[in-house]
Backbone as JSON Lines, residues from 0, in Angstrom:
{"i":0,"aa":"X","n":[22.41,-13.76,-8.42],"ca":[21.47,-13.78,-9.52],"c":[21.16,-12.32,-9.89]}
{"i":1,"aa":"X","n":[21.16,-12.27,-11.15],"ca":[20.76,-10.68,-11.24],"c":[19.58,-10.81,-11.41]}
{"i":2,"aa":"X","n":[18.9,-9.54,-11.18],"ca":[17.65,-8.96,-10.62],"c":[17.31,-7.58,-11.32]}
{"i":3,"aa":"X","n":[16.38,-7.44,-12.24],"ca":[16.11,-5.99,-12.44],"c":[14.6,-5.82,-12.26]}
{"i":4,"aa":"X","n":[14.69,-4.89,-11.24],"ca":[13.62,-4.11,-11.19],"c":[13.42,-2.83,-11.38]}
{"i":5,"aa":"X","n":[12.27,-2.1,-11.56],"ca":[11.64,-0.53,-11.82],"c":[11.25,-0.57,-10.85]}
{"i":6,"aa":"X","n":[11.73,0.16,-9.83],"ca":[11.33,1.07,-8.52],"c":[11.13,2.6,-8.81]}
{"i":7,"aa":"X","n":[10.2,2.93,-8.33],"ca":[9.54,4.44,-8.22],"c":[10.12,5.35,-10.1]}
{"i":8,"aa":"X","n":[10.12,4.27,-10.88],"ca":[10.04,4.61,-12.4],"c":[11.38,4.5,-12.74]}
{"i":9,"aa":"X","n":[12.72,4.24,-12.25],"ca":[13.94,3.64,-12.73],"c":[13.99,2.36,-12.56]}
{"i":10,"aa":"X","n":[14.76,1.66,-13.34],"ca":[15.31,0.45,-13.45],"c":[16.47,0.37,-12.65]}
{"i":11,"aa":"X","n":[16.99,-0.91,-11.76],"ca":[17.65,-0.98,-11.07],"c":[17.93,-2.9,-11.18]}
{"i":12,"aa":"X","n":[19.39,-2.53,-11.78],"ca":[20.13,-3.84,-11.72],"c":[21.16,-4.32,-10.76]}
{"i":13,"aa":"X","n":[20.43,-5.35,-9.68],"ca":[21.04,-5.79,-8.43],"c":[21.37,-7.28,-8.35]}
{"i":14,"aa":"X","n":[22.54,-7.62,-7.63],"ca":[23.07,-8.86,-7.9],"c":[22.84,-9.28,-6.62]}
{"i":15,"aa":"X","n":[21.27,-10.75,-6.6],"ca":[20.96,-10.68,-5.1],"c":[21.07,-12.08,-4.95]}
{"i":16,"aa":"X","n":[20.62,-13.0,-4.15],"ca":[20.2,-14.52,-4.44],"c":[18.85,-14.29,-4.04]}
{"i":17,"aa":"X","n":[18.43,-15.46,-5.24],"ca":[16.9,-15.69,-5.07],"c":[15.93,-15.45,-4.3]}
{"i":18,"aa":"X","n":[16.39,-15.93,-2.9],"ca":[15.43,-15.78,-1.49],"c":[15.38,-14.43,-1.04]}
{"i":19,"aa":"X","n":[15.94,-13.39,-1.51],"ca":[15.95,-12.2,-0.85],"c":[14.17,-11.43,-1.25]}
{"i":20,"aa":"X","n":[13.69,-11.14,-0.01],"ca":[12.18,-10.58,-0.39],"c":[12.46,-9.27,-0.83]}
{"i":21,"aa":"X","n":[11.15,-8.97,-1.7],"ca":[11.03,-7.46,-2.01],"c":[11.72,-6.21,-1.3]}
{"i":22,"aa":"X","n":[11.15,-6.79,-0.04],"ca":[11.12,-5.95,1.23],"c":[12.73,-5.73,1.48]}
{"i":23,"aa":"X","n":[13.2,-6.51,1.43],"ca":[14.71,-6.57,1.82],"c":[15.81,-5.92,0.63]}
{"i":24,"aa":"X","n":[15.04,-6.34,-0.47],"ca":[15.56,-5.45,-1.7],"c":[15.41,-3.77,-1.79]}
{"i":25,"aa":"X","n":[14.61,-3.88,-1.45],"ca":[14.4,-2.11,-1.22],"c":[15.05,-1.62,-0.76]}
{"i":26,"aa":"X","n":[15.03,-1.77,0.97],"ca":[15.92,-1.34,1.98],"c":[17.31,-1.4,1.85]}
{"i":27,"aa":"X","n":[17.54,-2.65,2.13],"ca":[19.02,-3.01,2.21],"c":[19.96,-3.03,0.83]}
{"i":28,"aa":"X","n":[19.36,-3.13,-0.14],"ca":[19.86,-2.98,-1.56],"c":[19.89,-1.68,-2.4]}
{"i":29,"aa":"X","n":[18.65,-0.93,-2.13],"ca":[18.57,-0.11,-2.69],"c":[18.24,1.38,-1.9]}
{"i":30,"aa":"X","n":[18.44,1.28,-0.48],"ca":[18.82,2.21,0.27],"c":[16.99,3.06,0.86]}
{"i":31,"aa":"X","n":[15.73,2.34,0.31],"ca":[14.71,2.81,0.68],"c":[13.88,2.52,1.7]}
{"i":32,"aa":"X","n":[14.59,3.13,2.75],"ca":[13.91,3.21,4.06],"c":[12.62,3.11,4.25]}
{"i":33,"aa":"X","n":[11.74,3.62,3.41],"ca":[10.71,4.31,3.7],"c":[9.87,3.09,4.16]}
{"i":34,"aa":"X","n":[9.49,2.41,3.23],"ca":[9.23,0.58,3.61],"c":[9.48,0.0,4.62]}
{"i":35,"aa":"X","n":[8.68,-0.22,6.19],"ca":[9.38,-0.91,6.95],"c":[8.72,-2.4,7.1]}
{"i":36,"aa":"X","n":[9.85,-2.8,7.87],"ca":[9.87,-4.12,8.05],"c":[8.43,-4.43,9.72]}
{"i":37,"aa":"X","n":[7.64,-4.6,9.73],"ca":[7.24,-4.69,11.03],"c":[7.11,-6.43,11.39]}
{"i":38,"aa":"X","n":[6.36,-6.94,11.27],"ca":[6.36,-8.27,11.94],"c":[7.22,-9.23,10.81]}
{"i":39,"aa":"X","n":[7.43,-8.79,9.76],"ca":[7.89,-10.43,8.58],"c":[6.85,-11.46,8.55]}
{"i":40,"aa":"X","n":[5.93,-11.11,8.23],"ca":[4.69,-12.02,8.52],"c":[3.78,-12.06,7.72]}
{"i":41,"aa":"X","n":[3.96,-9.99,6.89],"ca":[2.7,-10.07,6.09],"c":[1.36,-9.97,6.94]}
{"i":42,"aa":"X","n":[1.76,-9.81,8.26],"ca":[0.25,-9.36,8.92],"c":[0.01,-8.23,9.14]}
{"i":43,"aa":"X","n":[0.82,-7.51,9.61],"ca":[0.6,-5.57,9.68],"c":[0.54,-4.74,8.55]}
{"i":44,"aa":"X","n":[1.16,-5.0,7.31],"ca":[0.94,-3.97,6.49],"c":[2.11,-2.89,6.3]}
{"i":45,"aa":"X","n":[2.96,-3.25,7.77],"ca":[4.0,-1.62,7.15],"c":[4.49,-1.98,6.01]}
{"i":46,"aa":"X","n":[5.18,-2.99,5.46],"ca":[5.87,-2.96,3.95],"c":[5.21,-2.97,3.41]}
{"i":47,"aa":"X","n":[3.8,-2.54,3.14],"ca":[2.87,-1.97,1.99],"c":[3.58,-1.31,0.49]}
{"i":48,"aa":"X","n":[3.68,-1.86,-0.59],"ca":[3.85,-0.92,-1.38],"c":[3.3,-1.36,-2.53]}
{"i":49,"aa":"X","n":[3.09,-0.7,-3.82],"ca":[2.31,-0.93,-5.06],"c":[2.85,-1.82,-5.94]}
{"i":50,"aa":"X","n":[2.63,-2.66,-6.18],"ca":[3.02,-3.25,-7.75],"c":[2.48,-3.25,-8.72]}
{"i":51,"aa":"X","n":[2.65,-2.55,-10.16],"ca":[1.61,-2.29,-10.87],"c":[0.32,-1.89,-10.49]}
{"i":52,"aa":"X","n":[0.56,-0.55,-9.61],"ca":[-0.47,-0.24,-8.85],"c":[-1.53,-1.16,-8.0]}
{"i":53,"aa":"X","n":[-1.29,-2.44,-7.75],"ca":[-1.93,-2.92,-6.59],"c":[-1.1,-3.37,-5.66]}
{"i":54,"aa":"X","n":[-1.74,-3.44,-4.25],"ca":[-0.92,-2.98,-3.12],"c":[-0.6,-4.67,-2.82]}
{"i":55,"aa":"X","n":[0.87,-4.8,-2.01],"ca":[1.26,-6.37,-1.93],"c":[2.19,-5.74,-0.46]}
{"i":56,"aa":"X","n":[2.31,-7.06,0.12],"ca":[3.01,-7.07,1.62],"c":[4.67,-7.51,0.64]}
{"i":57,"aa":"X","n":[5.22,-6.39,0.69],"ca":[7.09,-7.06,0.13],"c":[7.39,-7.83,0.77]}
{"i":58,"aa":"X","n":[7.04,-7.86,2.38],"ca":[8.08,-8.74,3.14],"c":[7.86,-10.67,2.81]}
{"i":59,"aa":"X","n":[6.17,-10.48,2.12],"ca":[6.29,-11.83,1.35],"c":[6.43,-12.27,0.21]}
{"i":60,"aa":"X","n":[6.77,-11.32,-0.52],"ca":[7.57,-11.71,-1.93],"c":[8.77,-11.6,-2.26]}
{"i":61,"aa":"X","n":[8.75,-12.3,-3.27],"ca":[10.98,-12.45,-3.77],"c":[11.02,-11.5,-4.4]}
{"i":62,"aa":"X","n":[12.04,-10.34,-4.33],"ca":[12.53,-9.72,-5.35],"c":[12.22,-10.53,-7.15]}
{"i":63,"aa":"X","n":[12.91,-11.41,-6.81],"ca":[12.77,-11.98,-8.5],"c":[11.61,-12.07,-9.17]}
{"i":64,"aa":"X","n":[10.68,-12.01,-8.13],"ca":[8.87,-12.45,-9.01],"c":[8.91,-10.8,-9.49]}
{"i":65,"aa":"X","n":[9.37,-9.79,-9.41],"ca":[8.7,-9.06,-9.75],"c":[9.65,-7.97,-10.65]}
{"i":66,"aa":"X","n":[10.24,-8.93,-11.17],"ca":[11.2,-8.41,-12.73],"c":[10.2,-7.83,-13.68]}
{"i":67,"aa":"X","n":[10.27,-7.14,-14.29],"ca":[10.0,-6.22,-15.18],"c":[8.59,-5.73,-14.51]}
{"i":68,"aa":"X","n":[8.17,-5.08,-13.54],"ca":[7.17,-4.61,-12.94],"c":[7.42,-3.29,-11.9]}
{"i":69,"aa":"X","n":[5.87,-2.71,-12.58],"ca":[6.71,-1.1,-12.0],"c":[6.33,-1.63,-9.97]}
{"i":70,"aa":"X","n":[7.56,-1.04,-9.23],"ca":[7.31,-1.26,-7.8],"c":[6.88,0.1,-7.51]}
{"i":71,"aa":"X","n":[6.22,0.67,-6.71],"ca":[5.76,1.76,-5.85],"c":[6.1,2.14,-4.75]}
{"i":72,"aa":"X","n":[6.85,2.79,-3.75],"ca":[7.56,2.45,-2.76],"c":[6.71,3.98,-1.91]}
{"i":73,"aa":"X","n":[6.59,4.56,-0.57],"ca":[6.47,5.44,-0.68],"c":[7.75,7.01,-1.24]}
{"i":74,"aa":"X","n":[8.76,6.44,-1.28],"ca":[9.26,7.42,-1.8],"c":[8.98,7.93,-3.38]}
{"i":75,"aa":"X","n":[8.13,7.21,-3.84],"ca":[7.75,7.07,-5.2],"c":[6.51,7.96,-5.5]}
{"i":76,"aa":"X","n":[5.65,7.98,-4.54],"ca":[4.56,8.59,-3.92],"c":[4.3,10.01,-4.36]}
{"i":77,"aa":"X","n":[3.89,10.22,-5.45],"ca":[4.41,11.74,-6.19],"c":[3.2,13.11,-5.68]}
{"i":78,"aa":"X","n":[2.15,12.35,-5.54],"ca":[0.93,12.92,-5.01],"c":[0.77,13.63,-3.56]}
{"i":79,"aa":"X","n":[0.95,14.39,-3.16],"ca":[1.52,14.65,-2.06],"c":[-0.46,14.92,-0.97]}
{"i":80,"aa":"X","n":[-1.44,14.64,-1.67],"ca":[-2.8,14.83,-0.96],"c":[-3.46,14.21,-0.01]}
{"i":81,"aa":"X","n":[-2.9,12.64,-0.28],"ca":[-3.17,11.66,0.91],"c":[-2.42,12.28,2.05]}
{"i":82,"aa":"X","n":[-1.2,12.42,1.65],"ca":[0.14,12.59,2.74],"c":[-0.3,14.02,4.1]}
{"i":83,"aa":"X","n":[-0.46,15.03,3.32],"ca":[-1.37,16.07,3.63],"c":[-3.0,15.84,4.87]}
{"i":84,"aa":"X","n":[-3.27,14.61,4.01],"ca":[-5.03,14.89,4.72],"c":[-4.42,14.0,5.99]}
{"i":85,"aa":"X","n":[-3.43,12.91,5.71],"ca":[-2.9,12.41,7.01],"c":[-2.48,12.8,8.11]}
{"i":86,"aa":"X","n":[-1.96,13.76,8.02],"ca":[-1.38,15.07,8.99],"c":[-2.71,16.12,8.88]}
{"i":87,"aa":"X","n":[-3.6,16.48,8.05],"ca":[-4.9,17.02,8.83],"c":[-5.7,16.58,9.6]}
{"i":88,"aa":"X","n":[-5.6,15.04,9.65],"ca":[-6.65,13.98,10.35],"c":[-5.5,13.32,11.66]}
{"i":89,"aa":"X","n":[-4.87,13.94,12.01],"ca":[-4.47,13.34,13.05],"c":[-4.13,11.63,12.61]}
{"i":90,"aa":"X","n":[-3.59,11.23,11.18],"ca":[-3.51,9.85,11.38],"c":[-2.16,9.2,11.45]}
{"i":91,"aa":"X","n":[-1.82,9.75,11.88],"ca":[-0.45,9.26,12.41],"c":[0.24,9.47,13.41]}
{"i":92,"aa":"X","n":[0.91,8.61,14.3],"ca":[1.38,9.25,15.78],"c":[3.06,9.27,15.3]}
{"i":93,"aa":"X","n":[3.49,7.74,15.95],"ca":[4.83,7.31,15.43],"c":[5.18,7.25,13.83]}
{"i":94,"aa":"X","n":[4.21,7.19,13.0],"ca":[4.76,7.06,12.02],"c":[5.2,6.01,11.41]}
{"i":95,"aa":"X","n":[5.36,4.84,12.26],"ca":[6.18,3.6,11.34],"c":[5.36,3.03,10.49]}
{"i":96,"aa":"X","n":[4.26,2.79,10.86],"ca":[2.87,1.87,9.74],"c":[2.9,3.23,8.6]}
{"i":97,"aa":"X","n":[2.9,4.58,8.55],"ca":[2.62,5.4,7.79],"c":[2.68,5.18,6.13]}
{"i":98,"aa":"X","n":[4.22,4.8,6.08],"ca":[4.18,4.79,4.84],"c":[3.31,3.35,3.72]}
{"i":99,"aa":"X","n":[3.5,2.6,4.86],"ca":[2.23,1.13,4.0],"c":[1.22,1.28,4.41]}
{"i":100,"aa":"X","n":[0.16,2.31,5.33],"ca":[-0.91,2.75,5.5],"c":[-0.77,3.62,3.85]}
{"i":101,"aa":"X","n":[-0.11,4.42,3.56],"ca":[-0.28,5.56,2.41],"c":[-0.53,4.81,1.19]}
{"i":102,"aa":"X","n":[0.66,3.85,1.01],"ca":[0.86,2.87,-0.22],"c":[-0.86,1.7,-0.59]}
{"i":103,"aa":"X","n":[-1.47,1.12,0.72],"ca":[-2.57,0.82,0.72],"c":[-3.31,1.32,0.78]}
{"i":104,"aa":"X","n":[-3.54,2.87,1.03],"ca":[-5.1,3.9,0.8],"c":[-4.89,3.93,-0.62]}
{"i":105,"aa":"X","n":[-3.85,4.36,-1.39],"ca":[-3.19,4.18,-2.9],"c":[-4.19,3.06,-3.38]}
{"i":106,"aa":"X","n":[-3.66,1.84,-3.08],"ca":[-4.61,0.78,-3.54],"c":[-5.8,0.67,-3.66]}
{"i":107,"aa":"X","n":[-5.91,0.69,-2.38],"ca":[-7.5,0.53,-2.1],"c":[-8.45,1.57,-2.68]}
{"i":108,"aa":"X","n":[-8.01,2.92,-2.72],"ca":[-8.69,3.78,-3.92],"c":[-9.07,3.22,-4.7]}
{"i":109,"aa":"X","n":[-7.94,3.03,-5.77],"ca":[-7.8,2.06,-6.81],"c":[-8.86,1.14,-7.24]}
{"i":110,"aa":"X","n":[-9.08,0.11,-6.33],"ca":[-9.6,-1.13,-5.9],"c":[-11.17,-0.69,-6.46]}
{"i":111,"aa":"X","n":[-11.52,0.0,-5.16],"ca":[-12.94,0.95,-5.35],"c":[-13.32,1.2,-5.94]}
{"i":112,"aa":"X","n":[-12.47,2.1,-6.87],"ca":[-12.84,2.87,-8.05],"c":[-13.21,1.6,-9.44]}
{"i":113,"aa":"X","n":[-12.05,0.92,-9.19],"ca":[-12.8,-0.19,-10.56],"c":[-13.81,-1.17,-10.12]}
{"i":114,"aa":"X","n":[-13.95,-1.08,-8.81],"ca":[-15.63,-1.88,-8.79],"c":[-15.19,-3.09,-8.18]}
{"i":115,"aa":"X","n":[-14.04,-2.9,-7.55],"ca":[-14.15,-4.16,-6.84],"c":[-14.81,-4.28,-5.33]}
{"i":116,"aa":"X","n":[-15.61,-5.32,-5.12],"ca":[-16.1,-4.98,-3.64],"c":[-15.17,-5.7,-2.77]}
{"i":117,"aa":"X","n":[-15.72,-5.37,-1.29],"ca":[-15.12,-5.67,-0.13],"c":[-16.14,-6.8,0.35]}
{"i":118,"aa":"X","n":[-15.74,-7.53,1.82],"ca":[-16.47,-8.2,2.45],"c":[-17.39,-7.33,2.95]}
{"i":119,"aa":"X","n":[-17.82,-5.69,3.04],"ca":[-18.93,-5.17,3.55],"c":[-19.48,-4.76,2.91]}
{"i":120,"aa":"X","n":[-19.15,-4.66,1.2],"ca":[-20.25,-3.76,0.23],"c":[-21.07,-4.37,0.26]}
{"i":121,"aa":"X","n":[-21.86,-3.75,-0.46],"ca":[-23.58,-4.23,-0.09],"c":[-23.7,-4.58,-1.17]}
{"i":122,"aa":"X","n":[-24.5,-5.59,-1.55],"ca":[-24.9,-6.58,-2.67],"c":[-25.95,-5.6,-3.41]}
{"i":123,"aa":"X","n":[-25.15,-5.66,-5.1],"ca":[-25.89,-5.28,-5.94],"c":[-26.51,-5.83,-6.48]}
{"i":124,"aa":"X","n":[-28.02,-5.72,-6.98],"ca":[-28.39,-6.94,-8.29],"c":[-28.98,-5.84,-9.33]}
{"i":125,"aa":"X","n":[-28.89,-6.71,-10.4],"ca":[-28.87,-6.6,-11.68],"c":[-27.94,-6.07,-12.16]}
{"i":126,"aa":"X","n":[-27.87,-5.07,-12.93],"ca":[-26.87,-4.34,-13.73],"c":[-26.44,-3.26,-12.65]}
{"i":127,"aa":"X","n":[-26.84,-3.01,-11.94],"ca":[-26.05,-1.89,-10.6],"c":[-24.44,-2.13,-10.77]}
{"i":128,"aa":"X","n":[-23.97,-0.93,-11.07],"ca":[-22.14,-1.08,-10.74],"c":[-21.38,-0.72,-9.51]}
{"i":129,"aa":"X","n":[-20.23,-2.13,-9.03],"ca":[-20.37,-1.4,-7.99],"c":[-19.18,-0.16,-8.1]}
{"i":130,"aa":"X","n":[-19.09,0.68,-8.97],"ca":[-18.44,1.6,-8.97],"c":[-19.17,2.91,-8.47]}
{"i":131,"aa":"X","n":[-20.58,2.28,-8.66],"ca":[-21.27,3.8,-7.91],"c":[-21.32,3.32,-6.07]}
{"i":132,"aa":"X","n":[-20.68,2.14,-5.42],"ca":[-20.9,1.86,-3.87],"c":[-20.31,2.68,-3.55]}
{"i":133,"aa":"X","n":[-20.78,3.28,-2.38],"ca":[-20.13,4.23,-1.48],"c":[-19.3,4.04,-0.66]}
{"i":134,"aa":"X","n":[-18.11,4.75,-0.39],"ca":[-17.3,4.39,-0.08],"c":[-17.41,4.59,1.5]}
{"i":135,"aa":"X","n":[-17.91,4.24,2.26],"ca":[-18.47,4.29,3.34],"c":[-16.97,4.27,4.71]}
{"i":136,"aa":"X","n":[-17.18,4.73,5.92],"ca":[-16.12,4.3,6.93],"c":[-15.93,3.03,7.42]}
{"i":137,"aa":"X","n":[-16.85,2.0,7.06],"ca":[-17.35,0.66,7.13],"c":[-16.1,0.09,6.09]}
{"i":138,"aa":"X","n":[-16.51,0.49,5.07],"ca":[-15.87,-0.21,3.46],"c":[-14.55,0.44,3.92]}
{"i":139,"aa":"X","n":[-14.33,1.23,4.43],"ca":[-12.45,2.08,4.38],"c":[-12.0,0.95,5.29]}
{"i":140,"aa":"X","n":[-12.43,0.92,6.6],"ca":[-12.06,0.02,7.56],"c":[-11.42,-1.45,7.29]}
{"i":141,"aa":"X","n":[-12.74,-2.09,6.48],"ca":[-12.57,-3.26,6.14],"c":[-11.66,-3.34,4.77]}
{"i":142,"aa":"X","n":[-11.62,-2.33,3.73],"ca":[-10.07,-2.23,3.06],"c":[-9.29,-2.4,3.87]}
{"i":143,"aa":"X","n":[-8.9,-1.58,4.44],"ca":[-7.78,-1.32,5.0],"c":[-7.43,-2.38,6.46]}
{"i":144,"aa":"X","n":[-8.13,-2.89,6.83],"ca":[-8.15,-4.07,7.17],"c":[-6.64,-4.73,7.9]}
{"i":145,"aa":"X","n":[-6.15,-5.03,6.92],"ca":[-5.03,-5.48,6.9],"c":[-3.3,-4.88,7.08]}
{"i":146,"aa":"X","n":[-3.7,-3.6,7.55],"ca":[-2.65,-2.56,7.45],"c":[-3.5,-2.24,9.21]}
{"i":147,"aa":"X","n":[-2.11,-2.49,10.46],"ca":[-2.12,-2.1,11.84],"c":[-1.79,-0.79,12.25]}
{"i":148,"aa":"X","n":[-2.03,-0.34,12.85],"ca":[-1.14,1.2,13.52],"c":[-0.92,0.65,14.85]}
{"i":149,"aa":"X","n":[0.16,0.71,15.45],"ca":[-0.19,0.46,17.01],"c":[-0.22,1.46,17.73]}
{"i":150,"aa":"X","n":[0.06,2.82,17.29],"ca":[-0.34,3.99,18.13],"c":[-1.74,4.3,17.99]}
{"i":151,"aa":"X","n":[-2.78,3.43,17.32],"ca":[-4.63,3.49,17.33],"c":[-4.87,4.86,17.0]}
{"i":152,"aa":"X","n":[-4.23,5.21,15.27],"ca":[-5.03,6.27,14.61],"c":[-6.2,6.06,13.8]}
{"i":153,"aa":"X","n":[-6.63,4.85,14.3],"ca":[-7.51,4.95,12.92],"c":[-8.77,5.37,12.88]}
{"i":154,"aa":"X","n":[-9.21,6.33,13.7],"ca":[-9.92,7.06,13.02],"c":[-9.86,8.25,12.29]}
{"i":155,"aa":"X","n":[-8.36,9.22,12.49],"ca":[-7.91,9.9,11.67],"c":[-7.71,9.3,10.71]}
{"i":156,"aa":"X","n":[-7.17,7.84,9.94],"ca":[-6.67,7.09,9.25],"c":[-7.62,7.36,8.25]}
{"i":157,"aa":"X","n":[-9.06,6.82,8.67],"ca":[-9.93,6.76,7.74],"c":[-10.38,7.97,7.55]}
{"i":158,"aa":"X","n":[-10.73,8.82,8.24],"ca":[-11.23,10.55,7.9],"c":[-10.31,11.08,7.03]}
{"i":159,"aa":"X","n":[-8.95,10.27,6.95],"ca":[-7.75,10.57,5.49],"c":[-8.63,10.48,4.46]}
{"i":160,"aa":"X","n":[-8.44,9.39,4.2],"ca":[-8.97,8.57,3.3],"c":[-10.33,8.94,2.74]}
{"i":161,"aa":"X","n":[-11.28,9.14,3.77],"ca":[-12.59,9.49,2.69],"c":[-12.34,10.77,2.53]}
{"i":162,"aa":"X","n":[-11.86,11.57,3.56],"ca":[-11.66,13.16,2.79],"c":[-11.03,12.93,1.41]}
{"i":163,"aa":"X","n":[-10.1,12.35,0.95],"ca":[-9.59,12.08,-0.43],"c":[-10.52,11.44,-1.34]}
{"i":164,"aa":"X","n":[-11.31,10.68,-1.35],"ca":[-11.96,10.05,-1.93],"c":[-12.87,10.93,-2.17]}
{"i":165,"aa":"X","n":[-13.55,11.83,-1.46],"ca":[-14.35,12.32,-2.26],"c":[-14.24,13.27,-3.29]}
């Protein structure tokens, strides 16, 4: 079946069958390592990467759902400041979660910034936006949530992260 997707801002026409995930398209099709595979489960987070700038687990989607949509991969990753405060904060040991830890601080910025809350923001009432909530080590945590390290950086992880944010 052909398949076109925009990865990291080119178009890329691949002849795959249906069932092949995102995740597997990247790598094995289109040669981008950077994306790893950790459990196939969608529970750790390493295949973190952006779709239309919000962050999705590849290893549970089809390549095909995501025809004409820009993908984000970390090699795509043009900003080099997260990458930086990660290696100032000690948040990374091995490295393998790294690049879908990067791709989901990406997001979750994102997320924040347009006011979406988490299960720990704190309840606004009335007209309060929550674009002014603070982005607290509480709120980073529980973003990020869903993205594992098993070498236990995360408290460099998050000292990334709000150093960037602010």
């Amino acid at each position: 079946m052909e398949t076109r997707l925009r990865v990291n801002g080119a178009d890329r026409t691949l002849q795959l069958p249906p069932q092949v995930s995102l995740l597997d398209a990247l790598r094995e099709h289109l040669g981008l390592t950077g994306t790893k595979k950790g459990c196939d489960q969608g529970a750790c987070g390493a295949c973190t990467v952006l779709a239309d700038g919000e962050r999705i687990n590849s290893c549970l989607t089809l390549a095909v759902q995501y025809t004409g949509r820009e993908i984000t991969t970390i090699e795509g990753v043009t900003d080099g400041e997260l990458q930086r405060a990660f290696v100032r904060h000690d948040g990374l040991q091995c490295g393998y979660c790294t690049s879908g830890q990067i791709c989901s601080a990406i997001g979750m910025l994102a997320e924040h910034a347009a006011g979406m809350p988490s299960a720990v923001t704190a309840h606004h009432h009335g007209d309060a936006e929550l674009t002014d909530a603070e982005l607290t080590d509480a709120e980073i945590r529980e973003r990020m949530s869903g993205n594992l390290c098993r070498c236990g950086a995360y408290n460099g992880i998050v000292d990334a992260i709000a150093e960037v944010a602010r």
